[in-house]
Each structure stands twice: as C-alpha cells, then as structure tokens.
mmCIF file of C-alpha atoms in Angstrom:
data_model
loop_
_atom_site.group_PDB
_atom_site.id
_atom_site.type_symbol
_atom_site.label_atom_id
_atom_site.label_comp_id
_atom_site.label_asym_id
_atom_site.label_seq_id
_atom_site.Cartn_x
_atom_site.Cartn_y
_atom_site.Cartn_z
ATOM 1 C CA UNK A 1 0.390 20.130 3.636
ATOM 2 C CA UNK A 2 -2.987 18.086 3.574
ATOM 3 C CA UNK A 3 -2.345 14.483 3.023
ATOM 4 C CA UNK A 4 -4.930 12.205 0.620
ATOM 5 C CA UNK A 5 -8.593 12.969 1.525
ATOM 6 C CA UNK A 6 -11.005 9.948 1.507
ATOM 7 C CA UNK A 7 -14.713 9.439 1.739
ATOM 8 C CA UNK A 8 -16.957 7.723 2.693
ATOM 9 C CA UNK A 9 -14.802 6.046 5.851
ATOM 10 C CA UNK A 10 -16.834 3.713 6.445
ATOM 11 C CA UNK A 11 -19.909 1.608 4.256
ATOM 12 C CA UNK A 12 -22.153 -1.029 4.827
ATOM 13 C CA UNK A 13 -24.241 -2.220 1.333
ATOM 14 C CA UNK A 14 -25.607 -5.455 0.243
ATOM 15 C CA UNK A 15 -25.116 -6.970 -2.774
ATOM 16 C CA UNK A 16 -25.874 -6.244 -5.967
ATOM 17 C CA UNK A 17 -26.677 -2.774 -5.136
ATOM 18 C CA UNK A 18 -23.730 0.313 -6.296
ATOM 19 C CA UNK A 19 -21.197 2.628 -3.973
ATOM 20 C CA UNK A 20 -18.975 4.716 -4.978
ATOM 21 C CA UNK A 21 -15.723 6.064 -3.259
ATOM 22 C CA UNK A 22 -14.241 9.606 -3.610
ATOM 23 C CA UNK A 23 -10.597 10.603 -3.713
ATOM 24 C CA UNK A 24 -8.854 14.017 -3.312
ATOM 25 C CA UNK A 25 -4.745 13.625 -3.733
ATOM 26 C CA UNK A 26 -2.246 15.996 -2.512
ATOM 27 C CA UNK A 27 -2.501 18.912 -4.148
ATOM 28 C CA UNK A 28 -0.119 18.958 -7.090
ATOM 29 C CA UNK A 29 0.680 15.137 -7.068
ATOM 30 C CA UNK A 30 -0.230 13.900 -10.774
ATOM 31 C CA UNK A 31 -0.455 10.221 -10.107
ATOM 32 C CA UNK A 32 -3.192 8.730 -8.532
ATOM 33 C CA UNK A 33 -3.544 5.074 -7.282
ATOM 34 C CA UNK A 34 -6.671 3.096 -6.345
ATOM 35 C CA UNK A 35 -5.693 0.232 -4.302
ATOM 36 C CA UNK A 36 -7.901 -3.211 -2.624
ATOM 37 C CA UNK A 37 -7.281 -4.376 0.830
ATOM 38 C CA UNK A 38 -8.660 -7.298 1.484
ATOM 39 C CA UNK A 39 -8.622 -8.526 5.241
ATOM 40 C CA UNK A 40 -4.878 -10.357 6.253
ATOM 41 C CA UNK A 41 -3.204 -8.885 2.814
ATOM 42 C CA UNK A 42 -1.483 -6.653 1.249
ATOM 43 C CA UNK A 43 -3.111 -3.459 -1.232
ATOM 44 C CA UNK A 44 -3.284 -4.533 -4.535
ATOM 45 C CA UNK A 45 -3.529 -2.319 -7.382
ATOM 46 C CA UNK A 46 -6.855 -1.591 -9.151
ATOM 47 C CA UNK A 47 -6.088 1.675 -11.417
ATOM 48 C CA UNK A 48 -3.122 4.287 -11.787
ATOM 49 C CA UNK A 49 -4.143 7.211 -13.180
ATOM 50 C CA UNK A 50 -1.773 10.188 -14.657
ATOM 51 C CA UNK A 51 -3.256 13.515 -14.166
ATOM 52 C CA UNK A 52 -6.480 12.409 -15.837
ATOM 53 C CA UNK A 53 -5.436 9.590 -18.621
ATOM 54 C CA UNK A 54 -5.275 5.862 -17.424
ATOM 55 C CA UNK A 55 -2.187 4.123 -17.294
ATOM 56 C CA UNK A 56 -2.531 0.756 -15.652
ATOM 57 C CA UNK A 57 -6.086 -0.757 -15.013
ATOM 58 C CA UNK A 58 -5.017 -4.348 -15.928
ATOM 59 C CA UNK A 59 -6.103 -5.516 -12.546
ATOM 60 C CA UNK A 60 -9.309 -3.997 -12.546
ATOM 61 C CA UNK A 61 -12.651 -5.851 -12.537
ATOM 62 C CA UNK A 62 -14.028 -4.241 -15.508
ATOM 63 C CA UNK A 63 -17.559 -5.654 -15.404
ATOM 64 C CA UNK A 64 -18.459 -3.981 -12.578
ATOM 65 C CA UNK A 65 -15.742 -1.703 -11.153
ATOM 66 C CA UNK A 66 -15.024 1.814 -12.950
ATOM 67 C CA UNK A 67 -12.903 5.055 -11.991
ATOM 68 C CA UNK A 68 -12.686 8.482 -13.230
ATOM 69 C CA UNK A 69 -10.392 11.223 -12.469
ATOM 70 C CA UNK A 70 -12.019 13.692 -15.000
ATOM 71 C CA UNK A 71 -9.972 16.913 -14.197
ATOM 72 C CA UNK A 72 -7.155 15.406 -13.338
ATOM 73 C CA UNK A 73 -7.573 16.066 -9.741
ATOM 74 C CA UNK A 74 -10.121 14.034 -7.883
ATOM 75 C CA UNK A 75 -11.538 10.395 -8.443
ATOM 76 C CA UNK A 76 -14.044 8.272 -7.900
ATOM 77 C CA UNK A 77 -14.188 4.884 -8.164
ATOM 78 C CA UNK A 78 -17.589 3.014 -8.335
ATOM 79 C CA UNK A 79 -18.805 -0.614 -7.893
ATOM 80 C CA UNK A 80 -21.941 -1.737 -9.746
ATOM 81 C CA UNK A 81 -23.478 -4.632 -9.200
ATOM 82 C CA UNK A 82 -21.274 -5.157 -5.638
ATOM 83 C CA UNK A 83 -20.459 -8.802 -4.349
ATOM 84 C CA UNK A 84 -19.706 -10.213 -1.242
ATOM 85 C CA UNK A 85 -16.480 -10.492 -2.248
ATOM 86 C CA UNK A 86 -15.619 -6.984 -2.812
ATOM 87 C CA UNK A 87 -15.824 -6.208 1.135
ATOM 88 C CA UNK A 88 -12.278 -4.856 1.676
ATOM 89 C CA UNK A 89 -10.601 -1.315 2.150
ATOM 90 C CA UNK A 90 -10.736 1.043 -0.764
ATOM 91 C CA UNK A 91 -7.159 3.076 0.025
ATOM 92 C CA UNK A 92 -6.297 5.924 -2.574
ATOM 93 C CA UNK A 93 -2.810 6.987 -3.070
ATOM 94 C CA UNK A 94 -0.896 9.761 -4.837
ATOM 95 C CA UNK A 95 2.499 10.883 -6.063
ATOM 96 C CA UNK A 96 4.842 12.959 -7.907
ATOM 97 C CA UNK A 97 5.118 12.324 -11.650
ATOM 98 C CA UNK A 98 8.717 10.674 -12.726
ATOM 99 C CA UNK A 99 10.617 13.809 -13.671
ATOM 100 C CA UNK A 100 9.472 16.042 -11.361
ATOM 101 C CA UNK A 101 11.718 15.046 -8.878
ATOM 102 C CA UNK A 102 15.522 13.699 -8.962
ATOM 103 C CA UNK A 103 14.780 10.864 -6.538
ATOM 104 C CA UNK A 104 13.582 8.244 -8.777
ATOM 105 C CA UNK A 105 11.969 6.098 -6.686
ATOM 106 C CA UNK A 106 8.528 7.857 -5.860
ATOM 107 C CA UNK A 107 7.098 7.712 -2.326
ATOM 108 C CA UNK A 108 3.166 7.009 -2.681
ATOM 109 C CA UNK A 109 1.131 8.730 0.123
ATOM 110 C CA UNK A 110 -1.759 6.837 0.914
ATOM 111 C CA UNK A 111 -5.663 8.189 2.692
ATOM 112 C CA UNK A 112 -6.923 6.558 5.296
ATOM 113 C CA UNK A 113 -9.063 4.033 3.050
ATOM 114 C CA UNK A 114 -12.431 3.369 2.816
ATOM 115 C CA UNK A 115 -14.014 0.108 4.599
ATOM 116 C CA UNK A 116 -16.546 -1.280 2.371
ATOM 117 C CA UNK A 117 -18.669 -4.032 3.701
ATOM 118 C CA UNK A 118 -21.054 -6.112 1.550
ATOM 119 C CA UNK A 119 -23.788 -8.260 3.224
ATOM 120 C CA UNK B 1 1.035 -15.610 -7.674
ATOM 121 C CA UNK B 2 2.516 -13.550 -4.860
ATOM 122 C CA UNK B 3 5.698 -11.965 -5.787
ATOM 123 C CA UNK B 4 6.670 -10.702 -2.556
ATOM 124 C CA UNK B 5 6.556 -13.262 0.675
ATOM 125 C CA UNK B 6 6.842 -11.677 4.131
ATOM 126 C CA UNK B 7 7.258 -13.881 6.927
ATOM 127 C CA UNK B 8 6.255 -14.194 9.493
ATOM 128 C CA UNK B 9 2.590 -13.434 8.813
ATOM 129 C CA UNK B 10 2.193 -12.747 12.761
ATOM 130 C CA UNK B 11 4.140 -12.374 15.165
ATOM 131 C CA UNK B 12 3.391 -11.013 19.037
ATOM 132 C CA UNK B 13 6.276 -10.523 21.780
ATOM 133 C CA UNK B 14 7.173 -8.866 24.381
ATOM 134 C CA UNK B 15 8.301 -5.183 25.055
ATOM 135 C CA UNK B 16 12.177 -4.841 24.485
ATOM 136 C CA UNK B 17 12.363 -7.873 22.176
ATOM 137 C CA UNK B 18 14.096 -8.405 19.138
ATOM 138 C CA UNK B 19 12.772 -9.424 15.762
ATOM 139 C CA UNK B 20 13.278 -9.724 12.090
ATOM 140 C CA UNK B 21 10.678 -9.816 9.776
ATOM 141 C CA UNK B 22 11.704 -10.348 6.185
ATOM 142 C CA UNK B 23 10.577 -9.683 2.736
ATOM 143 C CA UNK B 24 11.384 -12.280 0.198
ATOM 144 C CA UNK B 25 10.880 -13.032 -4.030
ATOM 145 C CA UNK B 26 12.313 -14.529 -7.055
ATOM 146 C CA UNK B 27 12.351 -11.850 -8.532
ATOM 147 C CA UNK B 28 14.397 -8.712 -8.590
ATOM 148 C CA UNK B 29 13.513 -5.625 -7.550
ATOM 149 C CA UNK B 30 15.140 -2.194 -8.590
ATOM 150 C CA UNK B 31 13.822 -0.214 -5.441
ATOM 151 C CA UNK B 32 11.846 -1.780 -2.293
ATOM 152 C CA UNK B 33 9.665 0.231 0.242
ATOM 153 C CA UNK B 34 8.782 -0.152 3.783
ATOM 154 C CA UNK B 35 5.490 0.672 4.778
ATOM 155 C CA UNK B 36 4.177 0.749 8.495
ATOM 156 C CA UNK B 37 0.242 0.836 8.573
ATOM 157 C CA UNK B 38 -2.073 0.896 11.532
ATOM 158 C CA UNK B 39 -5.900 0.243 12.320
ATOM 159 C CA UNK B 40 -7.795 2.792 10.351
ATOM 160 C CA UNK B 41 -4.996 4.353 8.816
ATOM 161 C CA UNK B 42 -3.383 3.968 4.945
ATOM 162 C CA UNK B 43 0.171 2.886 4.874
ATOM 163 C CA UNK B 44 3.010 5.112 5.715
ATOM 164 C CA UNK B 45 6.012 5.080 4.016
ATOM 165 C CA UNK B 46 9.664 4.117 6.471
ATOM 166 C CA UNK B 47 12.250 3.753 4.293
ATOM 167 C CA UNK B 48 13.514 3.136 0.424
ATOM 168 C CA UNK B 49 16.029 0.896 -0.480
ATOM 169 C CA UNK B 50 17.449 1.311 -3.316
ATOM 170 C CA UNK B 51 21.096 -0.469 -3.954
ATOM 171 C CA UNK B 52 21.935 -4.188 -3.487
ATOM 172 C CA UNK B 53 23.715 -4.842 0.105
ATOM 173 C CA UNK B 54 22.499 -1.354 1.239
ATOM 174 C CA UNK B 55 21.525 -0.884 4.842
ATOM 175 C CA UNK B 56 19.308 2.099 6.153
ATOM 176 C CA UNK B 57 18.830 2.914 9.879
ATOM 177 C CA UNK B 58 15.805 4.711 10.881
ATOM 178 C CA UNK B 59 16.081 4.820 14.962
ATOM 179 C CA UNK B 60 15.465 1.693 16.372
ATOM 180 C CA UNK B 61 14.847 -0.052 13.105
ATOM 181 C CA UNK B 62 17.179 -1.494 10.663
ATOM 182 C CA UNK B 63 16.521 -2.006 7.005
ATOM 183 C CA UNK B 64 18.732 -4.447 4.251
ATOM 184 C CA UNK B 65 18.444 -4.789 1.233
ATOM 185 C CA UNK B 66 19.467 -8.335 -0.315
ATOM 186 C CA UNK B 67 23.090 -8.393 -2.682
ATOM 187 C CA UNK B 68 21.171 -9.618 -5.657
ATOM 188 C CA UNK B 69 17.976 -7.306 -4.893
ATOM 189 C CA UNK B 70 15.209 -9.703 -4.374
ATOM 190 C CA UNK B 71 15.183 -9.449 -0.351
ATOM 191 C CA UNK B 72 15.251 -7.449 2.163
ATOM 192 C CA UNK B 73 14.949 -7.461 6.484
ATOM 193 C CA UNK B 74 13.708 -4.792 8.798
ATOM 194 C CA UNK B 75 14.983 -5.410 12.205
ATOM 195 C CA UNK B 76 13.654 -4.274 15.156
ATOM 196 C CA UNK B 77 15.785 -3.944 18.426
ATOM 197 C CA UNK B 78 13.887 -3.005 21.958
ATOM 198 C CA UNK B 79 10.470 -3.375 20.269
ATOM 199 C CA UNK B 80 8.073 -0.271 22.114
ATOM 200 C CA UNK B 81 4.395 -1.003 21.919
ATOM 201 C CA UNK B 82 4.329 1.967 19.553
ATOM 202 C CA UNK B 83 5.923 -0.538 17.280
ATOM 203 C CA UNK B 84 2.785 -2.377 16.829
ATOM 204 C CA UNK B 85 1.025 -2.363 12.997
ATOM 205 C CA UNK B 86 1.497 -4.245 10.115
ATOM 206 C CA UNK B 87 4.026 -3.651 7.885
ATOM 207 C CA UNK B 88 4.451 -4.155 4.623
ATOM 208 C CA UNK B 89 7.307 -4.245 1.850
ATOM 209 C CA UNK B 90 6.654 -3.358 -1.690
ATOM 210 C CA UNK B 91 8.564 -3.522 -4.625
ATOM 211 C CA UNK B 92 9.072 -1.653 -8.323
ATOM 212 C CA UNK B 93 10.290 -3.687 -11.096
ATOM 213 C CA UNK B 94 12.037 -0.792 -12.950
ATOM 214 C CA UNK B 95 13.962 2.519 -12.127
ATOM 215 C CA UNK B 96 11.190 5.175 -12.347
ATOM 216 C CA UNK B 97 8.420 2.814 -12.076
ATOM 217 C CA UNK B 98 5.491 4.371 -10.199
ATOM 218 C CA UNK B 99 3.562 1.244 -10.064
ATOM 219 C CA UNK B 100 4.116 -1.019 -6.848
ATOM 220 C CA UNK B 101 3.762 -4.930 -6.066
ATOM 221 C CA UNK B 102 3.112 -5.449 -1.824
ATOM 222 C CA UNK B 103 3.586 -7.994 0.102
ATOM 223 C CA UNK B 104 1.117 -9.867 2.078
ATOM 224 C CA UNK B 105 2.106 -7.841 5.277
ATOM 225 C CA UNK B 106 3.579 -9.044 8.874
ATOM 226 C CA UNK B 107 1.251 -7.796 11.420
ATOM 227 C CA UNK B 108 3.297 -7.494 14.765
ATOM 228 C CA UNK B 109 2.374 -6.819 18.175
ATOM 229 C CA UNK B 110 3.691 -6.024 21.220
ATOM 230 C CA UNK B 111 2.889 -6.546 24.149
ATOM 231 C CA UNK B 112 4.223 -4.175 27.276
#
C-alpha cells in the first residue's frame, strides 16, 4: 500500500512571495489533515478535510493560508503573502472515516512533510 | 495553551539505559497516541491507548495510560540507538474524534 505522497520536500522562498504544497492520501482514506511543525514542537493542526468538505480550519491563518481538496482526493495548501514566521514543516496526514472501521480511535498516517523555509 | 506537556524535552544517554518519558495534561483524554518520528520523516504511529490504567507492550517499550486518563508513560528498557527520534503523544478529546492535540515532543538520543 503507498503511504501519504508529499511535494515539494524541500523549499526555500522569501517573504512575501506564495508556495504552495501538494498532498496525495492513501488511497481510499476520506480524511485529510494539514498539519505545522515548527522547529522543537509538536504538529499542530491547520485544516481537516472530509472527502472534499471542510470540517475544522479554526486554526488556520485565513489571511494568507488556504487549502483545497476539490475531488476529494488530493490537496493543496497555499501560502500567500509568506512570512518569516511560517518557516516550518508542512506534514499531510490521512485516515479512515469514523464508521468505516470498528476501532474507534483512528490511526492518522502522516507523509514525509514538506520543509518550508522563508528568508 | 499547551494541553499536552511531555517531559523531558531532551534527553541523551547511553546504549542499554533506561528511561521514561511522560506525557502529561489537565485534561482528559478519551484515547492517546504514541508517535515515533525521525529526521525527514512524518510521524509514525506506536501504540493507542485507550482505557484508564491500561498498559500496552510493544517489544522493548512500555506504554501506560494514567487511571483518570490525562497521562500517560512510555518506558524504554535497554535503549538501542535505533531508539533515537522524537516522540510525541497526542490526544482526542472524544470517542470517534478524528481530530488530534500533540504534545511538544521529547527528542531522545542515544548514544552507543
């Protein structure tokens, strides 16, 4: 089974200019997590989709962060204008919707992450 | 406001070592994960723990879960090098929750 696809790996902008991120979940996993990882902490959550409606971006930077997940399969999130203090690890994670398994506590399988680096 | 506290934030020692890290809140929790995540890499999921008081073994590791549900421990015995990475608990608030809170992370290394 192919895990959660990320790209780019790795990018270097400065600020005030845009990047955007790409995400391709497991194949039949209708949740999909953005996550930030800033240096010496823990992921935090930025946007949960399910299959392609939103169902938490509370934590999101509106003004200048946005995500889609049109189809219902792969995202993208995007940052526009970028700050300096955005430079973290982009990680993308997906899982199982509740109810389609009888474990109710649902792993979350997480890419590789994307290191973003504003100068 | 950080609602899970791992401690310690570092910690470094030698090859066949013991250690504890722990995972601590106020609040309570009604499932907490394990995560293990190195350089480069996204987090990868050790262990759930689910019920108050329950313990999970997973090889060398040992996980708890706190009575009341707001803690837990992973305990390492004979640390390998392989061990190395920083780990990271993270909690759901409700049965069936998909949405999860992490911890700050312990980032351990050892040394052979």
């Amino acid at each position: 089974e192919a895990g959660v696809a990320q790209s780019p790996r790795y990018k270097i902008i400065e600020k005030r200019q845009s990047v955007a991120f790409w995400c391709n979940p497991i194949s039949g996993h209708a949740t999909l997590y953005w996550y930030q990882q800033i240096l010496g902490q823990g992921p935090k959550l930025l946007i949960q989709f399910q299959n392609n409606g939103v169902v938490d971006d509370s934590q999101l930077p509106k003004d200048r962060f946005s995500a889609e997940r049109l189809k219902g399969v792969d995202s993208t999130l995007k940052i526009q204008p970028a700050k300096l203090e955005d430079s973290a690890v982009y990680l993308c994670a997906s899982s199982i919707l509740p109810g389609q398994g009888h474990f109710p506590h649902y792993e979350q399988y997480f890419g590789p992450g994307t290191r973003l680096t504003v100068t | 406001t950080q609602l899970l506290e791992q401690s310690p934030q570092f910690l470094s020692i030698q090859e066949g070592e013991n250690l504890t890290v722990y995972c601590n809140s106020s609040s309570v929790f009604s499932s907490l994960q394990w995560y293990r995540q190195e350089p480069g890499e996204g987090p990868v999921l050790l262990v759930t723990v689910v019920t108050g008081g329950e313990v999970k073994k997973l090889k060398r590791l040992t996980f708890q879960f706190g009575d009341a549900r707001k803690d837990s421990s992973l305990h390492i015995t004979a640390a390998q090098p392989g061990d190395t990475g920083l780990y990271l608990c993270a909690g759901a608030r409700s049965e069936g929750a998909q949405k999860l809170v992490f911890g700050q992370g312990t980032r351990l290394t050892i040394n052979p």
